């Protein structure tokens, strides 16, 4: 099988398009891939070159400073599951203890690479439109891939930099700027912040276009395109995640029904046949092409997330699992025989601290962005919350038990009330998705405080530390930008 690794061999309009994707970014912060300077005319002069530009958008997004590593780490370590034991300011101790500042590299780099990816997406979208005759029948499919990447990038950026979670004020608070056209000059760099509602509306618009125009699957499985390129099921799964953050439970169910059969064994009824892998190890070990992995970002030893960016290093070297307080390791229902513990927890609980080896190769793995286990738990939660009165939704419970019993066949949940079921689902997310960047999202969409951990006090939603500051460089150079306060 041929393994796809995104590499960019061309970077159109290099000096302005990338650097000015936002204001105040240094070139060295924003350059995750190999670059050569090509003009618009050259970059879009053939279908092969247009395809190369599309691949370059994926390549920018998978930077270790963004979704190839740190973007997931930051979301996880803000939660209560982890303890930091290196006290290294370079590797997210400030994120973990909520002391992050507007001029910290983490704040600057996440913003700059994220908006660099978005600006690159906008440049390629405009290039395809300007060369529609050359793009031909593939034009809308390529645009759908790019708009999927843009939507995904905006989702991650909004989750950190928006002033407060969507559910705090129905999306009325300020989020990030919506940049939907290519920025090629300093004069176009200043842009005011949009609201969360506006950003989510754009994300959903991109994903609806993507679902309509992406392929159901890619050609015969001679490579891993069905895992590392956007397709219909990937767009649907990401829409579910967005609706979850807006408490639009009926819409979560509508999208979920496109991906999950009505009864066990649960699998997607159309497009690519996605389902849980029988072994919990499968999505996290080579060859990474499996029915559970809906969309991943591929890494290799020659095209890696970079030093101090990979997931493996963070969970085995920089952070260990918290075994005190409200950490998930204290959950009595998470049994020692659960294969998620026997495969990923080392050494055993009681050591100081236990490491999480879900990602056993720091450089040569696939970073999971969308997995079928998440889809099942998303749908289960939506069904549970939509149930009438205090009743327990049967299908939601079946989905929860399917996820648990893949790793722990000895447990069958039997909650007596709707709230008990919701609590079990939220707890299962903490176990199943541990180390994949979900904990911060799940805390914030519920509007609850970040729990205390180790020497770090609880952080309530009213605190400005609940979210990240806007980068100092952006505030300095974007005349329309305002700070989080």
GROMACS .gro file of C-alpha atoms in nm:
model
  485
    1UNK     CA    1   0.000   0.000   0.000
    2UNK     CA    2   0.124   0.345  -0.088
    3UNK     CA    3   0.135   0.578   0.212
    4UNK     CA    4   0.050   0.942   0.152
    5UNK     CA    5   0.249   1.204   0.337
    6UNK     CA    6   0.156   1.562   0.260
    7UNK     CA    7   0.450   1.762   0.138
    8UNK     CA    8   0.438   2.101  -0.025
    9UNK     CA    9   0.676   2.149  -0.315
   10UNK     CA   10   0.521   2.478  -0.420
   11UNK     CA   11   0.404   2.771  -0.220
   12UNK     CA   12   0.235   3.027  -0.436
   13UNK     CA   13   0.282   3.399  -0.374
   14UNK     CA   14   0.523   3.314  -0.096
   15UNK     CA   15   0.637   3.642   0.045
   16UNK     CA   16   0.299   3.808   0.093
   17UNK     CA   17   0.029   3.545   0.083
   18UNK     CA   18   0.163   3.337   0.368
   19UNK     CA   19   0.322   3.597   0.587
   20UNK     CA   20   0.025   3.832   0.566
   21UNK     CA   21  -0.235   3.566   0.642
   22UNK     CA   22  -0.254   3.766   0.962
   23UNK     CA   23  -0.085   4.068   1.103
   24UNK     CA   24   0.232   4.055   1.304
   25UNK     CA   25   0.352   3.705   1.215
   26UNK     CA   26   0.716   3.627   1.168
   27UNK     CA   27   0.800   3.419   0.863
   28UNK     CA   28   0.983   3.157   1.070
   29UNK     CA   29   0.670   3.098   1.281
   30UNK     CA   30   0.451   3.042   0.978
   31UNK     CA   31   0.653   2.813   0.752
   32UNK     CA   32   0.575   2.447   0.829
   33UNK     CA   33   0.663   2.319   0.482
   34UNK     CA   34   0.920   2.349   0.205
   35UNK     CA   35   0.867   2.661  -0.005
   36UNK     CA   36   0.949   2.788  -0.349
   37UNK     CA   37   0.815   3.109  -0.497
   38UNK     CA   38   0.573   3.058  -0.786
   39UNK     CA   39   0.341   3.308  -0.947
   40UNK     CA   40  -0.035   3.259  -0.968
   41UNK     CA   41  -0.004   3.177  -1.337
   42UNK     CA   42   0.249   2.900  -1.275
   43UNK     CA   43   0.084   2.756  -0.965
   44UNK     CA   44  -0.249   2.694  -1.142
   45UNK     CA   45  -0.122   2.621  -1.494
   46UNK     CA   46  -0.226   2.254  -1.500
   47UNK     CA   47  -0.454   2.015  -1.310
   48UNK     CA   48  -0.146   1.852  -1.158
   49UNK     CA   49  -0.023   2.182  -1.022
   50UNK     CA   50  -0.364   2.275  -0.888
   51UNK     CA   51  -0.379   1.939  -0.713
   52UNK     CA   52  -0.038   2.015  -0.566
   53UNK     CA   53  -0.168   2.343  -0.424
   54UNK     CA   54  -0.461   2.160  -0.262
   55UNK     CA   55  -0.217   1.916  -0.104
   56UNK     CA   56  -0.022   2.216   0.024
   57UNK     CA   57  -0.324   2.329   0.230
   58UNK     CA   58  -0.328   1.994   0.410
   59UNK     CA   59   0.048   2.024   0.457
   60UNK     CA   60   0.015   2.364   0.624
   61UNK     CA   61  -0.262   2.239   0.853
   62UNK     CA   62  -0.059   1.941   0.973
   63UNK     CA   63   0.222   2.159   1.110
   64UNK     CA   64   0.335   2.042   1.451
   65UNK     CA   65   0.261   2.392   1.577
   66UNK     CA   66  -0.102   2.345   1.472
   67UNK     CA   67  -0.306   2.028   1.416
   68UNK     CA   68  -0.009   1.796   1.374
   69UNK     CA   69   0.062   1.806   1.746
   70UNK     CA   70   0.036   2.108   1.972
   71UNK     CA   71  -0.318   2.202   1.874
   72UNK     CA   72  -0.440   1.877   2.031
   73UNK     CA   73  -0.203   1.892   2.327
   74UNK     CA   74  -0.314   2.240   2.431
   75UNK     CA   75  -0.678   2.134   2.440
   76UNK     CA   76  -0.601   1.833   2.658
   77UNK     CA   77  -0.355   1.971   2.914
   78UNK     CA   78  -0.588   2.250   3.022
   79UNK     CA   79  -0.805   1.978   3.175
   80UNK     CA   80  -0.760   1.789   3.501
   81UNK     CA   81  -0.623   1.462   3.365
   82UNK     CA   82  -0.258   1.566   3.345
   83UNK     CA   83   0.031   1.669   3.566
   84UNK     CA   84   0.333   1.850   3.428
   85UNK     CA   85   0.669   1.729   3.553
   86UNK     CA   86   0.927   1.908   3.334
   87UNK     CA   87   0.821   2.266   3.412
   88UNK     CA   88   0.930   2.353   3.060
   89UNK     CA   89   0.788   2.680   2.932
   90UNK     CA   90   0.847   2.566   2.574
   91UNK     CA   91   0.632   2.256   2.610
   92UNK     CA   92   0.303   2.388   2.742
   93UNK     CA   93   0.353   2.427   3.118
   94UNK     CA   94   0.196   2.774   3.087
   95UNK     CA   95  -0.101   2.624   2.905
   96UNK     CA   96  -0.137   2.358   3.176
   97UNK     CA   97  -0.127   2.602   3.468
   98UNK     CA   98  -0.327   2.880   3.298
   99UNK     CA   99  -0.044   3.134   3.313
  100UNK     CA  100  -0.020   3.178   2.936
  101UNK     CA  101   0.049   3.537   2.821
  102UNK     CA  102  -0.025   3.722   2.498
  103UNK     CA  103   0.340   3.724   2.390
  104UNK     CA  104   0.410   3.357   2.466
  105UNK     CA  105   0.528   3.149   2.172
  106UNK     CA  106   0.237   2.906   2.211
  107UNK     CA  107  -0.016   3.186   2.174
  108UNK     CA  108   0.168   3.348   1.883
  109UNK     CA  109   0.248   3.029   1.693
  110UNK     CA  110  -0.094   2.864   1.715
  111UNK     CA  111  -0.254   3.181   1.578
  112UNK     CA  112   0.003   3.240   1.308
  113UNK     CA  113   0.011   2.887   1.169
  114UNK     CA  114  -0.367   2.857   1.194
  115UNK     CA  115  -0.430   3.179   1.003
  116UNK     CA  116  -0.147   3.099   0.765
  117UNK     CA  117  -0.333   2.778   0.679
  118UNK     CA  118  -0.659   2.970   0.634
  119UNK     CA  119  -0.496   3.231   0.413
  120UNK     CA  120  -0.334   2.961   0.205
  121UNK     CA  121  -0.675   2.797   0.166
  122UNK     CA  122  -0.820   3.128   0.048
  123UNK     CA  123  -0.541   3.178  -0.205
  124UNK     CA  124  -0.598   2.833  -0.353
  125UNK     CA  125  -0.976   2.878  -0.362
  126UNK     CA  126  -0.933   3.200  -0.557
  127UNK     CA  127  -0.676   3.038  -0.782
  128UNK     CA  128  -0.914   2.756  -0.871
  129UNK     CA  129  -1.195   3.001  -0.945
  130UNK     CA  130  -0.965   3.208  -1.165
  131UNK     CA  131  -0.856   2.897  -1.354
  132UNK     CA  132  -1.185   2.710  -1.369
  133UNK     CA  133  -1.126   2.588  -1.725
  134UNK     CA  134  -0.799   2.424  -1.622
  135UNK     CA  135  -0.946   2.276  -1.302
  136UNK     CA  136  -1.235   2.130  -1.502
  137UNK     CA  137  -1.455   1.868  -1.342
  138UNK     CA  138  -1.236   1.847  -1.032
  139UNK     CA  139  -1.286   2.213  -0.936
  140UNK     CA  140  -1.567   2.168  -0.684
  141UNK     CA  141  -1.410   1.859  -0.529
  142UNK     CA  142  -1.082   2.044  -0.474
  143UNK     CA  143  -1.267   2.345  -0.335
  144UNK     CA  144  -1.459   2.114  -0.101
  145UNK     CA  145  -1.135   1.970   0.034
  146UNK     CA  146  -0.999   2.319   0.096
  147UNK     CA  147  -1.317   2.442   0.261
  148UNK     CA  148  -1.312   2.137   0.489
  149UNK     CA  149  -0.957   2.230   0.593
  150UNK     CA  150  -1.058   2.593   0.645
  151UNK     CA  151  -1.355   2.490   0.860
  152UNK     CA  152  -1.139   2.259   1.070
  153UNK     CA  153  -0.877   2.531   1.118
  154UNK     CA  154  -1.136   2.786   1.228
  155UNK     CA  155  -1.289   2.538   1.473
  156UNK     CA  156  -0.956   2.488   1.653
  157UNK     CA  157  -0.871   2.859   1.656
  158UNK     CA  158  -1.212   2.962   1.785
  159UNK     CA  159  -1.200   2.707   2.066
  160UNK     CA  160  -0.897   2.879   2.220
  161UNK     CA  161  -0.925   3.248   2.131
  162UNK     CA  162  -1.299   3.321   2.147
  163UNK     CA  163  -1.379   3.529   2.455
  164UNK     CA  164  -1.622   3.275   2.600
  165UNK     CA  165  -1.786   2.950   2.491
  166UNK     CA  166  -2.078   2.966   2.248
  167UNK     CA  167  -2.327   2.844   2.507
  168UNK     CA  168  -2.244   3.129   2.746
  169UNK     CA  169  -2.426   3.385   2.531
  170UNK     CA  170  -2.552   3.202   2.219
  171UNK     CA  171  -2.238   3.298   2.029
  172UNK     CA  172  -2.265   3.674   2.079
  173UNK     CA  173  -1.914   3.716   2.222
  174UNK     CA  174  -1.613   3.799   2.009
  175UNK     CA  175  -1.424   3.519   1.840
  176UNK     CA  176  -1.150   3.538   1.576
  177UNK     CA  177  -1.149   3.740   1.251
  178UNK     CA  178  -1.326   3.574   0.959
  179UNK     CA  179  -1.080   3.600   0.673
  180UNK     CA  180  -1.250   3.460   0.363
  181UNK     CA  181  -1.046   3.627   0.092
  182UNK     CA  182  -0.674   3.597   0.028
  183UNK     CA  183  -0.461   3.860   0.196
  184UNK     CA  184  -0.176   3.963  -0.030
  185UNK     CA  185  -0.070   4.301   0.104
  186UNK     CA  186  -0.018   4.487   0.433
  187UNK     CA  187  -0.311   4.713   0.349
  188UNK     CA  188  -0.550   4.419   0.371
  189UNK     CA  189  -0.417   4.279   0.694
  190UNK     CA  190  -0.634   4.463   0.951
  191UNK     CA  191  -0.959   4.282   1.020
  192UNK     CA  192  -1.197   4.301   1.317
  193UNK     CA  193  -1.306   4.001   1.521
  194UNK     CA  194  -1.629   3.826   1.427
  195UNK     CA  195  -1.869   3.677   1.679
  196UNK     CA  196  -1.870   3.309   1.764
  197UNK     CA  197  -2.209   3.276   1.595
  198UNK     CA  198  -2.068   3.425   1.274
  199UNK     CA  199  -1.767   3.194   1.280
  200UNK     CA  200  -1.978   2.884   1.341
  201UNK     CA  201  -2.213   2.990   1.061
  202UNK     CA  202  -1.918   3.009   0.823
  203UNK     CA  203  -1.777   2.677   0.943
  204UNK     CA  204  -2.112   2.509   0.880
  205UNK     CA  205  -2.141   2.674   0.538
  206UNK     CA  206  -1.798   2.537   0.445
  207UNK     CA  207  -1.889   2.191   0.572
  208UNK     CA  208  -2.225   2.180   0.393
  209UNK     CA  209  -2.045   2.267   0.069
  210UNK     CA  210  -1.784   2.005   0.149
  211UNK     CA  211  -2.040   1.732   0.214
  212UNK     CA  212  -2.217   1.809  -0.113
  213UNK     CA  213  -1.902   1.811  -0.326
  214UNK     CA  214  -1.655   1.573  -0.165
  215UNK     CA  215  -1.632   1.215  -0.294
  216UNK     CA  216  -1.808   0.937  -0.106
  217UNK     CA  217  -1.471   0.762  -0.111
  218UNK     CA  218  -1.151   0.769  -0.308
  219UNK     CA  219  -1.047   0.512  -0.566
  220UNK     CA  220  -0.949   0.153  -0.490
  221UNK     CA  221  -0.751   0.140  -0.163
  222UNK     CA  222  -0.403   0.145  -0.312
  223UNK     CA  223  -0.310   0.421  -0.070
  224UNK     CA  224  -0.451   0.584   0.241
  225UNK     CA  225  -0.655   0.860   0.076
  226UNK     CA  226  -0.972   0.748   0.256
  227UNK     CA  227  -0.801   0.831   0.585
  228UNK     CA  228  -0.590   1.139   0.506
  229UNK     CA  229  -0.810   1.327   0.257
  230UNK     CA  230  -1.147   1.485   0.327
  231UNK     CA  231  -1.453   1.289   0.209
  232UNK     CA  232  -1.826   1.308   0.276
  233UNK     CA  233  -1.816   1.119   0.605
  234UNK     CA  234  -1.538   1.345   0.734
  235UNK     CA  235  -1.745   1.656   0.663
  236UNK     CA  236  -2.049   1.502   0.833
  237UNK     CA  237  -1.848   1.398   1.139
  238UNK     CA  238  -1.705   1.747   1.177
  239UNK     CA  239  -2.054   1.897   1.148
  240UNK     CA  240  -2.160   1.676   1.438
  241UNK     CA  241  -1.877   1.819   1.649
  242UNK     CA  242  -1.974   2.176   1.564
  243UNK     CA  243  -2.340   2.119   1.649
  244UNK     CA  244  -2.233   1.960   1.979
  245UNK     CA  245  -2.063   2.286   2.074
  246UNK     CA  246  -2.380   2.480   1.993
  247UNK     CA  247  -2.609   2.245   2.189
  248UNK     CA  248  -2.801   2.181   1.867
  249UNK     CA  249  -2.880   1.825   1.964
  250UNK     CA  250  -3.141   1.759   1.695
  251UNK     CA  251  -2.886   1.855   1.430
  252UNK     CA  252  -2.625   1.628   1.589
  253UNK     CA  253  -2.875   1.344   1.559
  254UNK     CA  254  -2.958   1.429   1.196
  255UNK     CA  255  -2.591   1.421   1.098
  256UNK     CA  256  -2.519   1.121   1.319
  257UNK     CA  257  -2.788   0.915   1.152
  258UNK     CA  258  -2.595   0.955   0.825
  259UNK     CA  259  -2.296   0.783   0.988
  260UNK     CA  260  -2.441   0.538   1.239
  261UNK     CA  261  -2.682   0.253   1.177
  262UNK     CA  262  -2.995   0.226   1.390
  263UNK     CA  263  -2.879  -0.084   1.573
  264UNK     CA  264  -2.570  -0.288   1.646
  265UNK     CA  265  -2.329  -0.367   1.499
  266UNK     CA  266  -2.298   0.007   1.447
  267UNK     CA  267  -2.145   0.128   1.121
  268UNK     CA  268  -2.196   0.396   0.860
  269UNK     CA  269  -2.473   0.294   0.619
  270UNK     CA  270  -2.333   0.480   0.318
  271UNK     CA  271  -2.012   0.620   0.169
  272UNK     CA  272  -1.706   0.462   0.338
  273UNK     CA  273  -1.804   0.188   0.582
  274UNK     CA  274  -1.678   0.327   0.911
  275UNK     CA  275  -1.707   0.131   1.235
  276UNK     CA  276  -1.520   0.068   1.558
  277UNK     CA  277  -1.207  -0.139   1.514
  278UNK     CA  278  -1.227  -0.463   1.717
  279UNK     CA  279  -0.899  -0.377   1.892
  280UNK     CA  280  -0.850  -0.037   2.056
  281UNK     CA  281  -0.486  -0.039   1.942
  282UNK     CA  282  -0.572  -0.045   1.573
  283UNK     CA  283  -0.637   0.329   1.511
  284UNK     CA  284  -0.307   0.421   1.680
  285UNK     CA  285  -0.066   0.176   1.519
  286UNK     CA  286   0.066   0.131   1.165
  287UNK     CA  287  -0.056   0.102   0.895
  288UNK     CA  288  -0.324   0.348   1.024
  289UNK     CA  289  -0.569   0.256   0.748
  290UNK     CA  290  -0.867   0.116   0.933
  291UNK     CA  291  -1.243   0.154   0.937
  292UNK     CA  292  -1.242   0.356   1.259
  293UNK     CA  293  -1.016   0.638   1.137
  294UNK     CA  294  -1.232   0.892   0.953
  295UNK     CA  295  -0.971   1.164   0.906
  296UNK     CA  296  -0.610   1.177   1.023
  297UNK     CA  297  -0.300   1.382   0.951
  298UNK     CA  298  -0.013   1.159   0.834
  299UNK     CA  299   0.338   1.186   0.974
  300UNK     CA  300   0.656   1.006   0.886
  301UNK     CA  301   1.018   1.015   0.996
  302UNK     CA  302   1.097   1.234   0.695
  303UNK     CA  303   0.787   1.454   0.726
  304UNK     CA  304   0.723   1.479   1.099
  305UNK     CA  305   0.558   1.731   1.332
  306UNK     CA  306   0.903   1.844   1.443
  307UNK     CA  307   1.096   1.849   1.768
  308UNK     CA  308   0.886   1.906   2.082
  309UNK     CA  309   0.563   1.897   1.883
  310UNK     CA  310   0.471   1.528   1.857
  311UNK     CA  311   0.196   1.371   2.067
  312UNK     CA  312   0.417   1.083   2.178
  313UNK     CA  313   0.669   1.314   2.344
  314UNK     CA  314   0.409   1.511   2.536
  315UNK     CA  315   0.226   1.213   2.685
  316UNK     CA  316   0.538   1.014   2.775
  317UNK     CA  317   0.798   1.282   2.851
  318UNK     CA  318   0.639   1.618   2.936
  319UNK     CA  319   0.314   1.513   3.106
  320UNK     CA  320   0.188   1.221   3.307
  321UNK     CA  321  -0.162   1.120   3.409
  322UNK     CA  322  -0.295   1.275   3.727
  323UNK     CA  323  -0.393   1.008   3.982
  324UNK     CA  324  -0.557   1.240   4.234
  325UNK     CA  325  -0.858   1.465   4.272
  326UNK     CA  326  -1.119   1.439   3.997
  327UNK     CA  327  -0.885   1.294   3.734
  328UNK     CA  328  -1.031   1.016   3.524
  329UNK     CA  329  -0.774   0.776   3.671
  330UNK     CA  330  -0.967   0.793   3.998
  331UNK     CA  331  -1.284   0.662   3.832
  332UNK     CA  332  -1.369   0.326   3.991
  333UNK     CA  333  -1.564   0.223   3.680
  334UNK     CA  334  -1.247   0.236   3.469
  335UNK     CA  335  -1.121  -0.110   3.549
  336UNK     CA  336  -0.758  -0.222   3.551
  337UNK     CA  337  -0.845  -0.488   3.292
  338UNK     CA  338  -0.981  -0.233   3.042
  339UNK     CA  339  -0.761  -0.267   2.733
  340UNK     CA  340  -0.719   0.109   2.716
  341UNK     CA  341  -0.530   0.076   3.044
  342UNK     CA  342  -0.346  -0.244   2.963
  343UNK     CA  343  -0.232  -0.109   2.624
  344UNK     CA  344  -0.175   0.261   2.689
  345UNK     CA  345  -0.104   0.311   3.059
  346UNK     CA  346   0.254   0.255   3.166
  347UNK     CA  347   0.376   0.200   3.426
  348UNK     CA  348   0.071   0.099   3.622
  349UNK     CA  349  -0.136   0.342   3.826
  350UNK     CA  350   0.045   0.427   4.147
  351UNK     CA  351   0.371   0.524   3.980
  352UNK     CA  352   0.458   0.894   3.975
  353UNK     CA  353   0.317   0.972   3.730
  354UNK     CA  354   0.179   0.714   3.489
  355UNK     CA  355   0.251   0.773   3.118
  356UNK     CA  356   0.001   0.749   2.834
  357UNK     CA  357   0.143   0.558   2.536
  358UNK     CA  358  -0.151   0.584   2.296
  359UNK     CA  359   0.099   0.741   2.056
  360UNK     CA  360   0.406   0.522   2.076
  361UNK     CA  361   0.605   0.688   1.797
  362UNK     CA  362   0.661   1.059   1.831
  363UNK     CA  363   0.734   1.125   1.464
  364UNK     CA  364   0.603   0.838   1.256
  365UNK     CA  365   0.231   0.819   1.330
  366UNK     CA  366  -0.102   0.949   1.208
  367UNK     CA  367  -0.260   1.222   1.419
  368UNK     CA  368  -0.629   1.130   1.471
  369UNK     CA  369  -0.863   1.421   1.403
  370UNK     CA  370  -1.193   1.235   1.353
  371UNK     CA  371  -1.261   0.882   1.479
  372UNK     CA  372  -1.575   0.670   1.468
  373UNK     CA  373  -1.564   0.629   1.848
  374UNK     CA  374  -1.616   1.006   1.880
  375UNK     CA  375  -1.905   0.994   1.632
  376UNK     CA  376  -2.077   0.723   1.839
  377UNK     CA  377  -2.032   0.913   2.164
  378UNK     CA  378  -2.148   1.240   2.005
  379UNK     CA  379  -2.464   1.073   1.881
  380UNK     CA  380  -2.517   0.897   2.213
  381UNK     CA  381  -2.499   1.225   2.405
  382UNK     CA  382  -2.736   1.401   2.166
  383UNK     CA  383  -2.989   1.119   2.186
  384UNK     CA  384  -2.963   1.110   2.564
  385UNK     CA  385  -3.014   1.486   2.599
  386UNK     CA  386  -3.311   1.485   2.360
  387UNK     CA  387  -3.493   1.208   2.549
  388UNK     CA  388  -3.820   1.317   2.708
  389UNK     CA  389  -3.842   1.374   3.081
  390UNK     CA  390  -3.596   1.160   3.275
  391UNK     CA  391  -3.618   0.860   3.043
  392UNK     CA  392  -3.311   0.669   2.926
  393UNK     CA  393  -3.275   0.658   2.547
  394UNK     CA  394  -3.220   0.295   2.446
  395UNK     CA  395  -3.009   0.365   2.138
  396UNK     CA  396  -2.788   0.612   2.326
  397UNK     CA  397  -2.722   0.348   2.591
  398UNK     CA  398  -2.643   0.086   2.326
  399UNK     CA  399  -2.390   0.320   2.164
  400UNK     CA  400  -2.226   0.392   2.498
  401UNK     CA  401  -2.202   0.024   2.585
  402UNK     CA  402  -2.058  -0.058   2.242
  403UNK     CA  403  -1.771   0.185   2.297
  404UNK     CA  404  -1.708   0.063   2.651
  405UNK     CA  405  -1.733  -0.307   2.570
  406UNK     CA  406  -1.481  -0.281   2.287
  407UNK     CA  407  -1.224  -0.230   2.566
  408UNK     CA  408  -1.404  -0.377   2.868
  409UNK     CA  409  -1.641  -0.664   2.794
  410UNK     CA  410  -1.714  -0.706   3.166
  411UNK     CA  411  -1.905  -0.379   3.200
  412UNK     CA  412  -2.262  -0.312   3.091
  413UNK     CA  413  -2.400   0.025   3.195
  414UNK     CA  414  -2.760   0.038   3.315
  415UNK     CA  415  -2.839   0.394   3.424
  416UNK     CA  416  -3.174   0.460   3.588
  417UNK     CA  417  -3.221   0.817   3.464
  418UNK     CA  418  -3.145   1.043   3.171
  419UNK     CA  419  -2.891   1.244   3.373
  420UNK     CA  420  -2.709   0.929   3.485
  421UNK     CA  421  -2.676   0.828   3.120
  422UNK     CA  422  -2.545   1.172   3.020
  423UNK     CA  423  -2.290   1.161   3.301
  424UNK     CA  424  -2.173   0.815   3.193
  425UNK     CA  425  -2.132   0.931   2.832
  426UNK     CA  426  -1.934   1.239   2.937
  427UNK     CA  427  -1.713   1.016   3.151
  428UNK     CA  428  -1.661   0.770   2.868
  429UNK     CA  429  -1.544   1.055   2.645
  430UNK     CA  430  -1.274   1.135   2.902
  431UNK     CA  431  -1.145   0.778   2.878
  432UNK     CA  432  -1.192   0.695   2.510
  433UNK     CA  433  -1.064   1.028   2.374
  434UNK     CA  434  -0.787   1.082   2.631
  435UNK     CA  435  -0.483   1.249   2.474
  436UNK     CA  436  -0.666   1.345   2.152
  437UNK     CA  437  -0.750   1.705   2.243
  438UNK     CA  438  -1.111   1.683   2.365
  439UNK     CA  439  -1.113   1.760   2.737
  440UNK     CA  440  -1.098   2.139   2.713
  441UNK     CA  441  -1.382   2.140   2.458
  442UNK     CA  442  -1.603   1.922   2.674
  443UNK     CA  443  -1.547   2.141   2.979
  444UNK     CA  444  -1.611   2.466   2.794
  445UNK     CA  445  -1.923   2.358   2.603
  446UNK     CA  446  -2.081   2.264   2.938
  447UNK     CA  447  -1.995   2.606   3.080
  448UNK     CA  448  -1.825   2.457   3.386
  449UNK     CA  449  -1.501   2.549   3.559
  450UNK     CA  450  -1.171   2.388   3.475
  451UNK     CA  451  -1.114   2.168   3.783
  452UNK     CA  452  -0.823   2.219   4.019
  453UNK     CA  453  -0.522   1.992   3.968
  454UNK     CA  454  -0.196   1.957   4.154
  455UNK     CA  455  -0.084   2.313   4.236
  456UNK     CA  456  -0.328   2.472   3.989
  457UNK     CA  457  -0.649   2.625   4.120
  458UNK     CA  458  -0.988   2.586   3.955
  459UNK     CA  459  -1.056   2.834   3.671
  460UNK     CA  460  -1.420   2.951   3.648
  461UNK     CA  461  -1.585   3.056   3.321
  462UNK     CA  462  -1.588   3.419   3.439
  463UNK     CA  463  -1.206   3.432   3.448
  464UNK     CA  464  -1.022   3.577   3.151
  465UNK     CA  465  -0.780   3.284   3.192
  466UNK     CA  466  -1.063   3.053   3.086
  467UNK     CA  467  -0.963   3.136   2.726
  468UNK     CA  468  -0.638   3.233   2.557
  469UNK     CA  469  -0.524   3.592   2.506
  470UNK     CA  470  -0.511   3.742   2.158
  471UNK     CA  471  -0.144   3.742   2.046
  472UNK     CA  472   0.052   4.057   2.129
  473UNK     CA  473   0.177   4.088   1.771
  474UNK     CA  474  -0.177   4.083   1.636
  475UNK     CA  475  -0.286   4.353   1.880
  476UNK     CA  476   0.013   4.565   1.784
  477UNK     CA  477  -0.021   4.543   1.408
  478UNK     CA  478  -0.394   4.491   1.347
  479UNK     CA  479  -0.558   4.826   1.412
  480UNK     CA  480  -0.904   4.665   1.433
  481UNK     CA  481  -0.812   4.393   1.684
  482UNK     CA  482  -0.922   4.405   2.048
  483UNK     CA  483  -0.796   4.196   2.338
  484UNK     CA  484  -0.977   3.935   2.546
  485UNK     CA  485  -1.059   4.102   2.876
   0.00000   0.00000   0.00000
